Amino acid sequence: MTAALRFPLERQGISTSATIFANLVTAPLIEHAIRNGEGVLAKDGPLVVATGKHTGRSAKDKFIVRDAETENTVWWGKTNVAMSPDQFAALKADFLAALAAKDTLYVADLFGGSQPEHRVNVRIINELAWHNLFVRTLLVRPSLAELERFKPEYTIIDLPSFRADPARHGTRGETVIAVNFTEKLILIGGTAYAGEMKKSVFGILNYLLPTKGVMPMHCSANVGPEGKTAVFFGLSGTGKTTLSADASRTLIGDDEHGWSDTAVFNFEGGCYAKMIRLSPEAEPEIFATTKRFGTILENVVIDSETRELDLDDASLAENSRGSYPIDFIPNASQHNLGPVPANIIFLTADAYGVLPPIARLTPDQAMYHFLSGYTARVAGTEIGVTEPEATFSTCFGAPFMPRHPSIYGNLLKQRIAKGGVKCWLVNTGWSGGKATMPGIKRMPIKATRALLNAALDGSLNEAEFRKDPNFGFEVPVSVPGVDPRLLDPRAAWADAEEYDTTAQTLVRQFVENFAQFEKHVDEGVRQAAPVAA
């Protein structure tokens, strides 16, 4: 039996005798999930689910079909791994056979992108009700009138029960995320981690939008009371969500955005926040969502009798997550968009203690640091590791960028120059030494917020600046309310010579990493590199 879909599955070549539940809203999807045994309700209303062995993305199980469409448009390598058309054809046939055998399926027709002229119509087909609720929560929900005329451009089929066959499908194992840009079809199997769907839509937009001159960004964004937008790039652990969640500013979104000629627009209609050790004092708005009907909590520990949550318990996953509609955040933008940026912030958590807490970047330096995508992880997570470890993820989101990084970098540089955008590097990491040294602490959040507020309100531009001898960017000499020693990393170290040695180690890592991009950028960007002694 097929429920009423204005554009039926049969027109997409999908045949099934399953009962189709199409475009259900939150309450009935939660009812289905509970009835199906997919999850339970917590004491205060959220749906709690477990994703099994996959508690994060399966990055090494993602493939893009290499064909005439993608041969010269995708940046092939470790991140974007090829699947042959024949392998995808076999995978697709097996997925369609699996769909045909299902008793129940859930279908959601949604938008990727909040600005109408730049959004993409995406149809998602799920075997799990909570997956359908998740993707409906995270993407942009069409109005009833828009659903009446909805025609899917891209389709995602997500079947956690499906098991890929490496010999037949060319996969590493039973898990697969296969993207076919020619057929506009994405197949996800062997994993119940819902974030694969969200990031698949991000990948679609990252592929499509640059050809329209729109800059796709892995960033959070907010708007100040004066109407100026700030975007925050940063890898996990750098403070992207925390620093953009400012009660005095309007939130556009927490993760994925586009920058068009007229706006910064959220790709999504919801948020996907980490839940582990969430603090009601530090993040009250996000914490409040854990007590609302309509929130989905993944891999959060719950008492089976009282249904009380334990957000501090990481026994199911360190990467426990919560998804909720963006309007659950009190100061969220009504339309998920704002003006074009006035400020860009690159966040890094430098565990070497080398970078200053804030620095002003030229457009060339901004492109250099955007392509570098630097942060550093604290050592100690593995036995025998005693030094910080540099991490470079180009464009601050390499796993989601199908095209060559220089395409995104050049587009960003053009938009920065066109809009006269101020660019800042903000270090939320360690000061006074390496993170592994006794007594060395992270940058005080009070100082970071003071510097960030000064950058965003424009007052920091009036400060006196010095040129950093290693990286060449401008660093303020003094800022009201901030310890001057904090602004000069070398002065903050007890041993200045050890600082110099550590700084040169980091400089060499930057230079070595950037070698892969040198022939794809102009001389100005090459000259923005740090200087090795």
PDB file of C-alpha atoms in Angstrom, residues 334-462:
ATOM      1  CA  GLN A 334      13.156  32.945  12.156  1.00  0.00           C
ATOM      2  CA  HIS A 335      14.224  32.357   8.551  1.00  0.00           C
ATOM      3  CA  ASN A 336      17.593  30.620   9.164  1.00  0.00           C
ATOM      4  CA  LEU A 337      19.505  33.334   7.352  1.00  0.00           C
ATOM      5  CA  GLY A 338      21.195  36.686   7.857  1.00  0.00           C
ATOM      6  CA  PRO A 339      23.198  39.340   5.999  1.00  0.00           C
ATOM      7  CA  VAL A 340      26.494  38.528   4.288  1.00  0.00           C
ATOM      8  CA  PRO A 341      29.383  38.306   6.796  1.00  0.00           C
ATOM      9  CA  ALA A 342      31.149  41.294   8.294  1.00  0.00           C
ATOM     10  CA  ASN A 343      33.562  39.048  10.223  1.00  0.00           C
ATOM     11  CA  ILE A 344      35.059  35.583   9.725  1.00  0.00           C
ATOM     12  CA  ILE A 345      36.584  33.743  12.669  1.00  0.00           C
ATOM     13  CA  PHE A 346      38.876  30.741  12.257  1.00  0.00           C
ATOM     14  CA  LEU A 347      38.932  28.836  15.541  1.00  0.00           C
ATOM     15  CA  THR A 348      41.855  26.657  16.541  1.00  0.00           C
ATOM     16  CA  ALA A 349      42.820  24.915  19.772  1.00  0.00           C
ATOM     17  CA  ASP A 350      46.608  25.129  19.625  1.00  0.00           C
ATOM     18  CA  ALA A 351      47.998  22.559  22.081  1.00  0.00           C
ATOM     19  CA  TYR A 352      51.557  23.724  21.325  1.00  0.00           C
ATOM     20  CA  GLY A 353      50.973  27.067  23.077  1.00  0.00           C
ATOM     21  CA  VAL A 354      52.427  28.943  20.085  1.00  0.00           C
ATOM     22  CA  LEU A 355      49.546  30.909  18.554  1.00  0.00           C
ATOM     23  CA  PRO A 356      48.222  34.144  20.110  1.00  0.00           C
ATOM     24  CA  PRO A 357      44.646  34.288  21.446  1.00  0.00           C
ATOM     25  CA  ILE A 358      43.618  36.437  18.472  1.00  0.00           C
ATOM     26  CA  ALA A 359      45.223  37.672  15.263  1.00  0.00           C
ATOM     27  CA  ARG A 360      44.011  39.779  12.338  1.00  0.00           C
ATOM     28  CA  LEU A 361      44.408  38.197   8.890  1.00  0.00           C
ATOM     29  CA  THR A 362      44.742  39.626   5.396  1.00  0.00           C
ATOM     30  CA  PRO A 363      42.595  37.985   2.664  1.00  0.00           C
ATOM     31  CA  ASP A 364      45.663  36.001   1.514  1.00  0.00           C
ATOM     32  CA  GLN A 365      46.376  34.860   5.068  1.00  0.00           C
ATOM     33  CA  ALA A 366      42.715  33.970   5.513  1.00  0.00           C
ATOM     34  CA  MET A 367      42.819  31.711   2.460  1.00  0.00           C
ATOM     35  CA  TYR A 368      46.064  30.141   3.705  1.00  0.00           C
ATOM     36  CA  HIS A 369      44.597  29.304   7.108  1.00  0.00           C
ATOM     37  CA  PHE A 370      41.284  28.204   5.574  1.00  0.00           C
ATOM     38  CA  LEU A 371      43.056  25.702   3.346  1.00  0.00           C
ATOM     39  CA  SER A 372      45.246  24.597   6.261  1.00  0.00           C
ATOM     40  CA  GLY A 373      42.339  24.016   8.681  1.00  0.00           C
ATOM     41  CA  TYR A 374      44.652  23.680  11.686  1.00  0.00           C
ATOM     42  CA  THR A 375      44.013  22.576  15.221  1.00  0.00           C
ATOM     43  CA  ALA A 376      46.038  20.405  17.603  1.00  0.00           C
ATOM     44  CA  ARG A 377      44.967  17.514  19.783  1.00  0.00           C
ATOM     45  CA  VAL A 378      46.232  17.062  23.306  1.00  0.00           C
ATOM     46  CA  ALA A 379      48.608  14.164  23.706  1.00  0.00           C
ATOM     47  CA  GLY A 380      47.915  11.467  26.251  1.00  0.00           C
ATOM     48  CA  THR A 381      45.026   9.708  24.569  1.00  0.00           C
ATOM     49  CA  GLU A 382      47.424   6.948  23.528  1.00  0.00           C
ATOM     50  CA  ILE A 383      50.064   5.212  25.610  1.00  0.00           C
ATOM     51  CA  GLY A 384      53.510   6.622  24.937  1.00  0.00           C
ATOM     52  CA  VAL A 385      52.320   9.824  23.237  1.00  0.00           C
ATOM     53  CA  THR A 386      53.837  12.793  25.073  1.00  0.00           C
ATOM     54  CA  GLU A 387      53.596  15.637  22.537  1.00  0.00           C
ATOM     55  CA  PRO A 388      50.667  17.562  21.032  1.00  0.00           C
ATOM     56  CA  GLU A 389      49.554  16.358  17.614  1.00  0.00           C
ATOM     57  CA  ALA A 390      48.802  18.796  14.799  1.00  0.00           C
ATOM     58  CA  THR A 391      45.639  18.168  12.791  1.00  0.00           C
ATOM     59  CA  PHE A 392      45.028  19.774   9.393  1.00  0.00           C
ATOM     60  CA  SER A 393      41.563  19.410   7.855  1.00  0.00           C
ATOM     61  CA  THR A 394      41.360  21.568   4.751  1.00  0.00           C
ATOM     62  CA  CYS A 395      38.443  24.012   4.628  1.00  0.00           C
ATOM     63  CA  PHE A 396      37.745  22.988   8.237  1.00  0.00           C
ATOM     64  CA  GLY A 397      35.762  20.069   6.842  1.00  0.00           C
ATOM     65  CA  ALA A 398      37.762  17.961   4.385  1.00  0.00           C
ATOM     66  CA  PRO A 399      35.524  14.847   4.647  1.00  0.00           C
ATOM     67  CA  PHE A 400      32.561  16.777   3.216  1.00  0.00           C
ATOM     68  CA  MET A 401      34.256  18.642   0.356  1.00  0.00           C
ATOM     69  CA  PRO A 402      33.985  16.747  -2.977  1.00  0.00           C
ATOM     70  CA  ARG A 403      35.780  19.366  -5.079  1.00  0.00           C
ATOM     71  CA  HIS A 404      39.393  20.461  -4.892  1.00  0.00           C
ATOM     72  CA  PRO A 405      40.023  22.644  -1.794  1.00  0.00           C
ATOM     73  CA  SER A 406      41.375  25.487  -3.937  1.00  0.00           C
ATOM     74  CA  ILE A 407      37.899  25.948  -5.425  1.00  0.00           C
ATOM     75  CA  TYR A 408      36.457  26.670  -1.975  1.00  0.00           C
ATOM     76  CA  GLY A 409      39.515  28.672  -0.955  1.00  0.00           C
ATOM     77  CA  ASN A 410      39.463  30.937  -4.021  1.00  0.00           C
ATOM     78  CA  LEU A 411      35.732  31.458  -3.657  1.00  0.00           C
ATOM     79  CA  LEU A 412      36.195  32.453  -0.020  1.00  0.00           C
ATOM     80  CA  LYS A 413      39.018  34.853  -0.878  1.00  0.00           C
ATOM     81  CA  GLN A 414      36.907  36.507  -3.596  1.00  0.00           C
ATOM     82  CA  ARG A 415      33.981  36.991  -1.262  1.00  0.00           C
ATOM     83  CA  ILE A 416      36.215  38.363   1.507  1.00  0.00           C
ATOM     84  CA  ALA A 417      37.695  40.921  -0.901  1.00  0.00           C
ATOM     85  CA  LYS A 418      34.319  41.844  -2.392  1.00  0.00           C
ATOM     86  CA  GLY A 419      32.695  42.455   0.978  1.00  0.00           C
ATOM     87  CA  GLY A 420      35.650  43.970   2.833  1.00  0.00           C
ATOM     88  CA  VAL A 421      35.243  41.234   5.450  1.00  0.00           C
ATOM     89  CA  LYS A 422      37.445  41.288   8.557  1.00  0.00           C
ATOM     90  CA  CYS A 423      39.166  37.957   9.230  1.00  0.00           C
ATOM     91  CA  TRP A 424      40.432  36.723  12.579  1.00  0.00           C
ATOM     92  CA  LEU A 425      42.301  33.689  13.864  1.00  0.00           C
ATOM     93  CA  VAL A 426      41.189  32.878  17.424  1.00  0.00           C
ATOM     94  CA  ASN A 427      43.172  30.394  19.497  1.00  0.00           C
ATOM     95  CA  THR A 428      41.083  28.719  22.201  1.00  0.00           C
ATOM     96  CA  GLY A 429      43.948  26.358  23.081  1.00  0.00           C
ATOM     97  CA  TRP A 430      46.793  26.645  25.557  1.00  0.00           C
ATOM     98  CA  SER A 431      48.982  29.537  26.689  1.00  0.00           C
ATOM     99  CA  GLY A 432      52.366  29.674  28.403  1.00  0.00           C
ATOM    100  CA  GLY A 433      53.579  26.279  27.202  1.00  0.00           C
ATOM    101  CA  LYS A 434      52.515  23.030  25.603  1.00  0.00           C
ATOM    102  CA  ALA A 435      49.318  21.420  26.841  1.00  0.00           C
ATOM    103  CA  THR A 436      51.410  18.515  28.157  1.00  0.00           C
ATOM    104  CA  MET A 437      53.503  20.710  30.456  1.00  0.00           C
ATOM    105  CA  PRO A 438      52.603  20.786  34.166  1.00  0.00           C
ATOM    106  CA  GLY A 439      50.404  23.691  35.170  1.00  0.00           C
ATOM    107  CA  ILE A 440      49.650  24.890  31.618  1.00  0.00           C
ATOM    108  CA  LYS A 441      46.010  25.834  31.143  1.00  0.00           C
ATOM    109  CA  ARG A 442      43.716  26.679  28.252  1.00  0.00           C
ATOM    110  CA  MET A 443      42.966  30.240  27.276  1.00  0.00           C
ATOM    111  CA  PRO A 444      40.551  31.752  29.806  1.00  0.00           C
ATOM    112  CA  ILE A 445      37.094  31.738  28.218  1.00  0.00           C
ATOM    113  CA  LYS A 446      36.534  35.217  29.689  1.00  0.00           C
ATOM    114  CA  ALA A 447      39.550  36.553  27.755  1.00  0.00           C
ATOM    115  CA  THR A 448      38.490  34.774  24.555  1.00  0.00           C
ATOM    116  CA  ARG A 449      35.002  36.268  24.738  1.00  0.00           C
ATOM    117  CA  ALA A 450      36.413  39.749  25.463  1.00  0.00           C
ATOM    118  CA  LEU A 451      38.704  39.570  22.438  1.00  0.00           C
ATOM    119  CA  LEU A 452      35.971  38.121  20.240  1.00  0.00           C
ATOM    120  CA  ASN A 453      33.481  40.809  21.292  1.00  0.00           C
ATOM    121  CA  ALA A 454      36.062  43.505  20.545  1.00  0.00           C
ATOM    122  CA  ALA A 455      36.648  42.016  17.091  1.00  0.00           C
ATOM    123  CA  LEU A 456      32.936  41.777  16.326  1.00  0.00           C
ATOM    124  CA  ASP A 457      31.982  45.255  17.549  1.00  0.00           C
ATOM    125  CA  GLY A 458      34.886  46.809  15.606  1.00  0.00           C
ATOM    126  CA  SER A 459      36.753  48.275  18.564  1.00  0.00           C
ATOM    127  CA  LEU A 460      39.685  45.863  18.162  1.00  0.00           C
ATOM    128  CA  ASN A 461      40.519  47.442  14.805  1.00  0.00           C
ATOM    129  CA  GLU A 462      41.519  50.598  16.681  1.00  0.00           C
TER     130      GLU A 462
END
